[in-house]
Tab-separated table of C-alpha atoms in Angstrom:
chain	number	residue	atom	x	y	z
A	1	MET	CA	-99.306	-131.075	-85.105
A	2	THR	CA	-98.686	-134.294	-86.913
A	3	PRO	CA	-98.566	-134.429	-90.765
A	4	VAL	CA	-100.816	-136.877	-92.491
A	5	VAL	CA	-99.168	-139.263	-94.884
A	6	GLY	CA	-100.418	-142.180	-96.943
A	7	SER	CA	-100.895	-143.670	-100.338
A	8	ASP	CA	-103.976	-145.023	-102.017
A	9	ASP	CA	-102.676	-148.300	-103.302
A	10	GLY	CA	-100.709	-149.449	-100.202
A	11	THR	CA	-97.278	-149.084	-101.709
A	12	GLN	CA	-94.507	-147.410	-99.763
A	13	TYR	CA	-92.601	-145.463	-102.410
A	14	HIS	CA	-95.119	-142.713	-102.951
A	15	LYS	CA	-97.400	-140.997	-100.429
A	16	ASP	CA	-99.546	-137.857	-100.029
A	17	PHE	CA	-98.403	-135.296	-97.528
A	18	THR	CA	-100.898	-133.036	-95.714
A	19	LEU	CA	-99.963	-130.438	-93.089
A	20	SER	CA	-102.882	-128.502	-91.436
A	21	ILE	CA	-101.153	-125.210	-90.949
A	22	THR	CA	-104.484	-123.364	-90.605
A	23	LYS	CA	-105.682	-125.679	-87.802
A	24	ALA	CA	-102.384	-125.090	-86.006
A	25	LEU	CA	-102.868	-121.355	-86.323
A	26	GLY	CA	-106.426	-121.570	-85.040
A	27	ASP	CA	-105.428	-123.649	-82.099
A	28	GLN	CA	-102.609	-121.308	-81.212
A	29	LEU	CA	-104.884	-118.219	-81.440
A	30	ALA	CA	-107.521	-119.878	-79.234
A	31	ALA	CA	-104.798	-120.887	-76.735
A	32	ALA	CA	-103.446	-117.370	-76.652
A	33	LEU	CA	-106.831	-115.787	-76.007
A	34	LYS	CA	-107.689	-118.379	-73.380
A	35	GLY	CA	-104.489	-117.385	-71.531
A	36	LEU	CA	-105.459	-113.763	-71.306
A	37	GLU	CA	-107.321	-112.062	-68.464
A	38	ARG	CA	-110.738	-110.659	-69.242
A	39	ALA	CA	-111.709	-107.073	-68.830
A	40	PRO	CA	-115.193	-105.662	-68.396
A	41	LEU	CA	-116.665	-104.295	-71.632
A	42	ALA	CA	-116.328	-100.639	-70.591
A	43	GLU	CA	-114.958	-97.528	-72.192
A	44	GLU	CA	-112.135	-97.056	-69.728
A	45	ASN	CA	-110.799	-100.540	-70.720
A	46	ILE	CA	-111.364	-100.092	-74.498
A	47	ALA	CA	-109.562	-96.779	-74.324
A	48	ARG	CA	-106.348	-98.536	-73.233
A	49	LEU	CA	-106.231	-100.637	-76.464
A	50	LYS	CA	-104.023	-99.836	-79.374
A	51	GLU	CA	-105.459	-98.763	-82.662
A	52	LYS	CA	-104.531	-101.924	-84.377
A	53	PRO	CA	-106.332	-104.832	-86.102
A	54	GLY	CA	-106.950	-108.009	-84.219
A	55	VAL	CA	-109.277	-110.758	-82.959
A	56	TYR	CA	-111.360	-110.751	-79.843
A	57	GLN	CA	-113.607	-112.844	-77.698
A	58	LEU	CA	-116.717	-111.681	-75.742
A	59	TYR	CA	-117.888	-113.232	-72.446
A	60	LEU	CA	-121.361	-113.060	-70.905
A	61	ASN	CA	-121.337	-113.708	-67.117
A	62	GLY	CA	-117.969	-115.447	-67.633
A	63	GLU	CA	-119.183	-117.662	-70.459
A	64	PHE	CA	-117.398	-117.419	-73.838
A	65	VAL	CA	-120.164	-116.303	-76.375
A	66	TYR	CA	-118.628	-114.653	-79.422
A	67	VAL	CA	-115.457	-114.423	-81.466
A	68	GLY	CA	-114.851	-111.504	-83.844
A	69	LYS	CA	-112.283	-109.492	-85.773
A	70	ALA	CA	-111.346	-105.887	-86.375
A	71	ASP	CA	-109.729	-105.287	-89.778
A	72	LYS	CA	-108.261	-101.965	-88.661
A	73	SER	CA	-109.221	-100.943	-85.066
A	74	LEU	CA	-110.023	-103.209	-82.125
A	75	PRO	CA	-111.172	-100.283	-80.063
A	76	ALA	CA	-113.645	-99.208	-82.816
A	77	ARG	CA	-115.051	-102.650	-83.110
A	78	LEU	CA	-115.477	-103.132	-79.410
A	79	ARG	CA	-117.106	-99.805	-79.029
A	80	ASN	CA	-119.650	-100.921	-81.605
A	81	HIS	CA	-120.561	-103.880	-79.409
A	82	LEU	CA	-120.568	-101.792	-76.288
A	83	ARG	CA	-123.101	-99.380	-77.826
A	84	LYS	CA	-125.273	-102.200	-79.312
A	85	ILE	CA	-125.527	-104.142	-75.961
A	86	SER	CA	-126.344	-100.887	-74.149
A	87	GLY	CA	-129.530	-100.507	-76.170
A	88	ARG	CA	-130.799	-104.028	-75.494
A	89	ARG	CA	-133.196	-105.421	-72.966
A	90	ASN	CA	-132.517	-108.564	-70.807
A	91	ILE	CA	-128.753	-107.932	-70.874
A	92	SER	CA	-126.430	-105.524	-69.070
A	93	LEU	CA	-122.939	-104.201	-69.956
A	94	ALA	CA	-122.015	-105.222	-66.414
A	95	GLU	CA	-122.426	-108.860	-67.462
A	96	MET	CA	-120.012	-108.446	-70.435
A	97	ALA	CA	-116.212	-108.881	-70.646
A	98	PHE	CA	-113.639	-109.191	-73.431
A	99	SER	CA	-110.108	-110.293	-74.291
A	100	CYS	CA	-108.241	-109.526	-77.512
A	101	LEU	CA	-105.085	-110.157	-79.584
A	102	TYR	CA	-103.510	-107.725	-81.914
A	103	VAL	CA	-102.536	-109.289	-85.274
A	104	ALA	CA	-100.334	-108.018	-88.081
A	105	GLU	CA	-102.186	-106.640	-91.083
A	106	ASP	CA	-100.708	-109.272	-93.419
A	107	PHE	CA	-101.964	-111.973	-91.071
A	108	SER	CA	-105.486	-110.747	-91.509
A	109	ALA	CA	-105.403	-112.245	-94.961
A	110	LEU	CA	-105.432	-115.725	-93.330
A	111	ALA	CA	-108.827	-114.852	-91.799
A	112	PRO	CA	-107.891	-115.439	-88.100
A	113	GLU	CA	-111.535	-114.948	-87.045
A	114	GLN	CA	-112.531	-117.885	-89.178
A	115	LEU	CA	-109.680	-119.963	-87.780
A	116	LEU	CA	-111.052	-119.236	-84.284
A	117	ILE	CA	-114.615	-119.937	-85.338
A	118	THR	CA	-113.488	-123.390	-86.798
A	119	HIS	CA	-111.669	-124.175	-83.620
A	120	HIS	CA	-114.565	-123.305	-81.291
A	121	LYS	CA	-117.228	-124.848	-83.571
A	122	GLY	CA	-115.397	-128.123	-83.371
A	123	GLN	CA	-115.763	-127.920	-79.555
A	124	GLY	CA	-119.444	-127.043	-79.840
A	125	ASN	CA	-119.168	-123.727	-77.970
A	126	ILE	CA	-119.833	-120.748	-80.145
A	127	PRO	CA	-123.242	-119.468	-79.140
A	128	TRP	CA	-123.415	-115.939	-80.470
A	129	ASN	CA	-121.715	-116.539	-83.835
A	130	ASN	CA	-124.785	-118.321	-85.139
A	131	ASN	CA	-127.580	-116.258	-83.593
A	132	GLY	CA	-127.286	-112.881	-85.396
A	133	PHE	CA	-125.174	-110.863	-82.825
A	134	GLY	CA	-122.754	-109.384	-85.285
A	135	ASN	CA	-125.328	-108.470	-87.937
A	136	LYS	CA	-125.410	-104.916	-89.281
A	137	ASP	CA	-128.440	-103.328	-90.788
A	138	PRO	CA	-129.613	-106.003	-93.154
A	139	GLY	CA	-131.178	-103.566	-95.588
A	140	ARG	CA	-134.693	-103.035	-96.767
A	141	GLN	CA	-134.902	-106.398	-98.587
A	142	ARG	CA	-134.583	-108.210	-95.265
A	143	ASP	CA	-137.089	-106.234	-93.181
A	144	HIS	CA	-139.879	-108.742	-93.782
A	145	THR	CA	-137.757	-111.715	-92.583
A	146	ILE	CA	-138.250	-113.327	-89.165
A	147	PRO	CA	-135.951	-112.100	-86.419
A	148	ASN	CA	-132.673	-113.839	-85.474
A	149	ARG	CA	-132.214	-115.497	-82.129
A	150	PHE	CA	-130.086	-112.738	-80.612
A	151	ASP	CA	-132.801	-110.144	-81.300
A	152	VAL	CA	-135.483	-112.404	-79.907
A	153	LYS	CA	-133.581	-112.986	-76.649
A	154	PHE	CA	-132.293	-109.361	-76.407
A	155	PRO	CA	-134.668	-106.996	-78.236
A	156	ILE	CA	-134.107	-103.333	-78.542
A	157	ASP	CA	-134.957	-101.129	-75.595
A	158	LEU	CA	-137.664	-98.646	-76.549
A	159	ASP	CA	-137.756	-97.263	-73.031
A	160	ARG	CA	-134.246	-95.940	-73.532
A	161	PRO	CA	-133.954	-92.021	-73.586
A	162	VAL	CA	-132.942	-90.646	-76.900
A	163	GLU	CA	-129.630	-88.751	-76.612
A	164	GLY	CA	-129.257	-85.259	-78.014
A	165	LEU	CA	-132.894	-84.122	-77.951
A	166	SER	CA	-133.522	-80.422	-77.425
A	167	PRO	CA	-136.937	-78.985	-76.466
A	168	GLY	CA	-138.570	-76.595	-78.782
A	169	GLU	CA	-139.453	-76.347	-82.451
A	170	THR	CA	-137.485	-78.200	-85.110
A	171	THR	CA	-138.162	-79.644	-88.517
A	172	LEU	CA	-139.188	-83.265	-88.923
A	173	HIS	CA	-136.021	-83.874	-90.982
A	174	GLU	CA	-133.726	-82.541	-88.123
A	175	LEU	CA	-135.566	-84.477	-85.584
A	176	LEU	CA	-135.252	-87.746	-87.562
A	177	GLU	CA	-131.513	-87.146	-87.827
A	178	THR	CA	-131.256	-86.535	-84.091
A	179	ILE	CA	-133.112	-89.738	-83.258
A	180	LYS	CA	-131.032	-91.735	-85.612
A	181	ALA	CA	-127.753	-90.479	-83.984
A	182	GLY	CA	-129.188	-90.665	-80.418
A	183	LEU	CA	-130.108	-94.387	-80.346
A	184	PRO	CA	-127.711	-97.333	-79.891
A	185	TYR	CA	-129.593	-99.388	-82.418
A	186	ASN	CA	-130.353	-98.609	-86.150
A	187	PHE	CA	-133.248	-96.321	-87.142
A	188	ARG	CA	-133.699	-96.351	-90.906
A	189	TYR	CA	-136.285	-94.335	-92.698
A	190	GLY	CA	-137.416	-93.364	-96.199
A	191	ALA	CA	-137.050	-89.872	-97.699
A	192	SER	CA	-139.784	-87.288	-98.245
A	193	GLY	CA	-139.574	-83.661	-99.273
A	194	GLU	CA	-142.164	-82.890	-96.613
A	195	PHE	CA	-139.731	-83.722	-93.774
A	196	LYS	CA	-137.732	-80.510	-94.316
A	197	THR	CA	-140.692	-78.245	-94.229
A	198	ARG	CA	-142.886	-79.841	-91.569
A	199	SER	CA	-142.332	-78.366	-88.073
A	200	VAL	CA	-142.442	-80.488	-84.951
A	201	HIS	CA	-142.517	-79.469	-81.279
A	202	VAL	CA	-140.333	-81.442	-78.938
A	203	PRO	CA	-141.739	-80.871	-75.432
A	204	THR	CA	-138.725	-81.930	-73.340
A	205	THR	CA	-135.342	-83.665	-73.204
A	206	GLY	CA	-135.064	-87.205	-71.942
A	207	MET	CA	-137.939	-88.611	-74.033
A	208	THR	CA	-137.745	-92.296	-74.551
A	209	ALA	CA	-137.655	-93.950	-77.977
A	210	ASP	CA	-141.163	-95.058	-77.436
A	211	GLN	CA	-142.368	-91.567	-76.651
A	212	ILE	CA	-140.504	-89.861	-79.518
A	213	PHE	CA	-141.735	-92.410	-82.129
A	214	GLN	CA	-145.347	-91.857	-80.951
A	215	LEU	CA	-144.756	-88.078	-81.369
A	216	VAL	CA	-143.171	-88.496	-84.796
A	217	SER	CA	-145.816	-90.913	-86.048
A	218	ALA	CA	-148.427	-88.087	-85.425
A	219	GLU	CA	-146.409	-85.693	-87.572
A	220	ILE	CA	-145.359	-87.738	-90.542
A	221	PRO	CA	-147.446	-87.665	-93.762
A	222	ALA	CA	-150.465	-89.963	-94.216
A	223	LYS	CA	-149.714	-93.619	-95.045
A	224	TRP	CA	-146.377	-93.465	-93.216
A	225	GLN	CA	-145.650	-95.650	-90.150
A	226	ILE	CA	-142.911	-96.399	-87.769
A	227	THR	CA	-142.166	-100.136	-87.217
A	228	ALA	CA	-140.165	-101.410	-84.252
A	229	LEU	CA	-138.633	-104.760	-85.312
A	230	MET	CA	-136.836	-106.957	-82.734
A	231	GLY	CA	-133.382	-105.555	-83.733
A	232	TYR	CA	-133.956	-102.077	-85.211
A	233	VAL	CA	-136.563	-99.574	-86.204
A	234	ILE	CA	-137.820	-98.465	-89.669
A	235	MET	CA	-140.132	-95.802	-90.969
A	236	TYR	CA	-141.678	-95.951	-94.439
A	237	ASP	CA	-144.797	-94.890	-96.387
A	238	ASP	CA	-146.384	-98.427	-96.217
A	239	SER	CA	-148.951	-98.166	-93.605
A	240	PRO	CA	-150.710	-100.467	-92.580
A	241	SER	CA	-148.170	-103.077	-93.769
A	242	THR	CA	-147.176	-105.708	-91.211
A	243	TYR	CA	-143.745	-107.223	-90.586
A	244	ARG	CA	-142.976	-110.662	-89.279
A	245	SER	CA	-140.423	-109.461	-86.746
A	246	ALA	CA	-142.404	-106.398	-85.649
A	247	TRP	CA	-143.455	-105.993	-81.965
A	248	ARG	CA	-144.712	-102.454	-82.121
A	249	TYR	CA	-146.122	-100.119	-84.722
A	250	TYR	CA	-146.550	-96.300	-84.472
A	251	ARG	CA	-149.382	-94.969	-86.587
A	252	ASP	CA	-151.067	-91.574	-86.253
A	253	GLY	CA	-149.493	-90.980	-82.832
A	254	GLN	CA	-150.825	-94.336	-81.503
A	255	LEU	CA	-148.853	-97.344	-80.364
A	256	VAL	CA	-149.990	-100.778	-81.798
A	257	SER	CA	-148.514	-103.862	-80.187
A	258	ALA	CA	-147.705	-106.961	-82.237
A	259	GLN	CA	-146.500	-110.505	-81.781
A	260	PRO	CA	-143.277	-111.221	-83.742
A	261	GLU	CA	-142.304	-114.645	-85.114
A	262	ALA	CA	-139.145	-116.256	-83.702
A	263	GLN	CA	-136.069	-117.450	-85.520
A	264	LEU	CA	-134.960	-120.797	-84.085
A	265	THR	CA	-131.879	-121.555	-86.255
A	266	GLY	CA	-128.998	-119.637	-87.603
A	267	THR	CA	-125.738	-119.931	-89.491
A	268	VAL	CA	-122.283	-119.199	-88.115
A	269	GLU	CA	-121.461	-115.620	-88.917
A	270	VAL	CA	-118.293	-113.568	-89.075
A	271	ASP	CA	-117.732	-109.872	-88.537
A	272	PRO	CA	-117.924	-107.894	-91.883
A	273	PRO	CA	-115.487	-105.062	-92.413
A	274	THR	CA	-116.858	-101.775	-91.149
A	275	GLN	CA	-115.920	-98.085	-91.654
A	276	ASP	CA	-115.279	-97.860	-87.933
A	277	ASP	CA	-112.638	-100.564	-88.269
């Protein structure tokens, strides 16, 4: 690392001095991560990690695709990614690997993730940091926007069985909570007093998300619909509203297919702090 010196008027008795400490830190972090072996993104490997903050990189079929951070817990953050990828189509956990570095809590104030992003962005190889991979639930105000590139390429898997289902009678409220907890992608829905009093019969365990959403759509009050967006699922009393990133609607027990719009550009993103961190 060479300091930059110079003066504006060409004289030699006064000069500016600039030392790019942040660039040096970013380069060192990138070099340290590059020197590590890569482990498959699997629970047995995540379980060996320390409950410490740090930075990490993800690899798809050996190719570096994402850099992220964990403010408190690397294992928790990587488990979030493991669960997210497990619920996507066109990608497999067997294709994913990771490496990570623990960092001191006071070092987190220097935004080590951003240092790595700046380093890799300068080399032109930071594919998932600008296509929506790290996004959380964007909230109701973003439901009508077009999908990001990650969701277009790797949409949610509606053929995945919902975990935790029990056959028999239950309330609609309890069933919705079970679905929300049993899917690896977000299922957000509005509130209604009828949900706690309306009874629903679940015929069997192992029902897929597609099957359970058709079942629920036949039981929810009139004017409600379930909308499968490319990255998550929502349920509100806005039928027959349409959404730009929707590829399936569930109305009155019926599935209605749709053609979502595609997001072709994106901005470089960083991981926001999470409660799991």
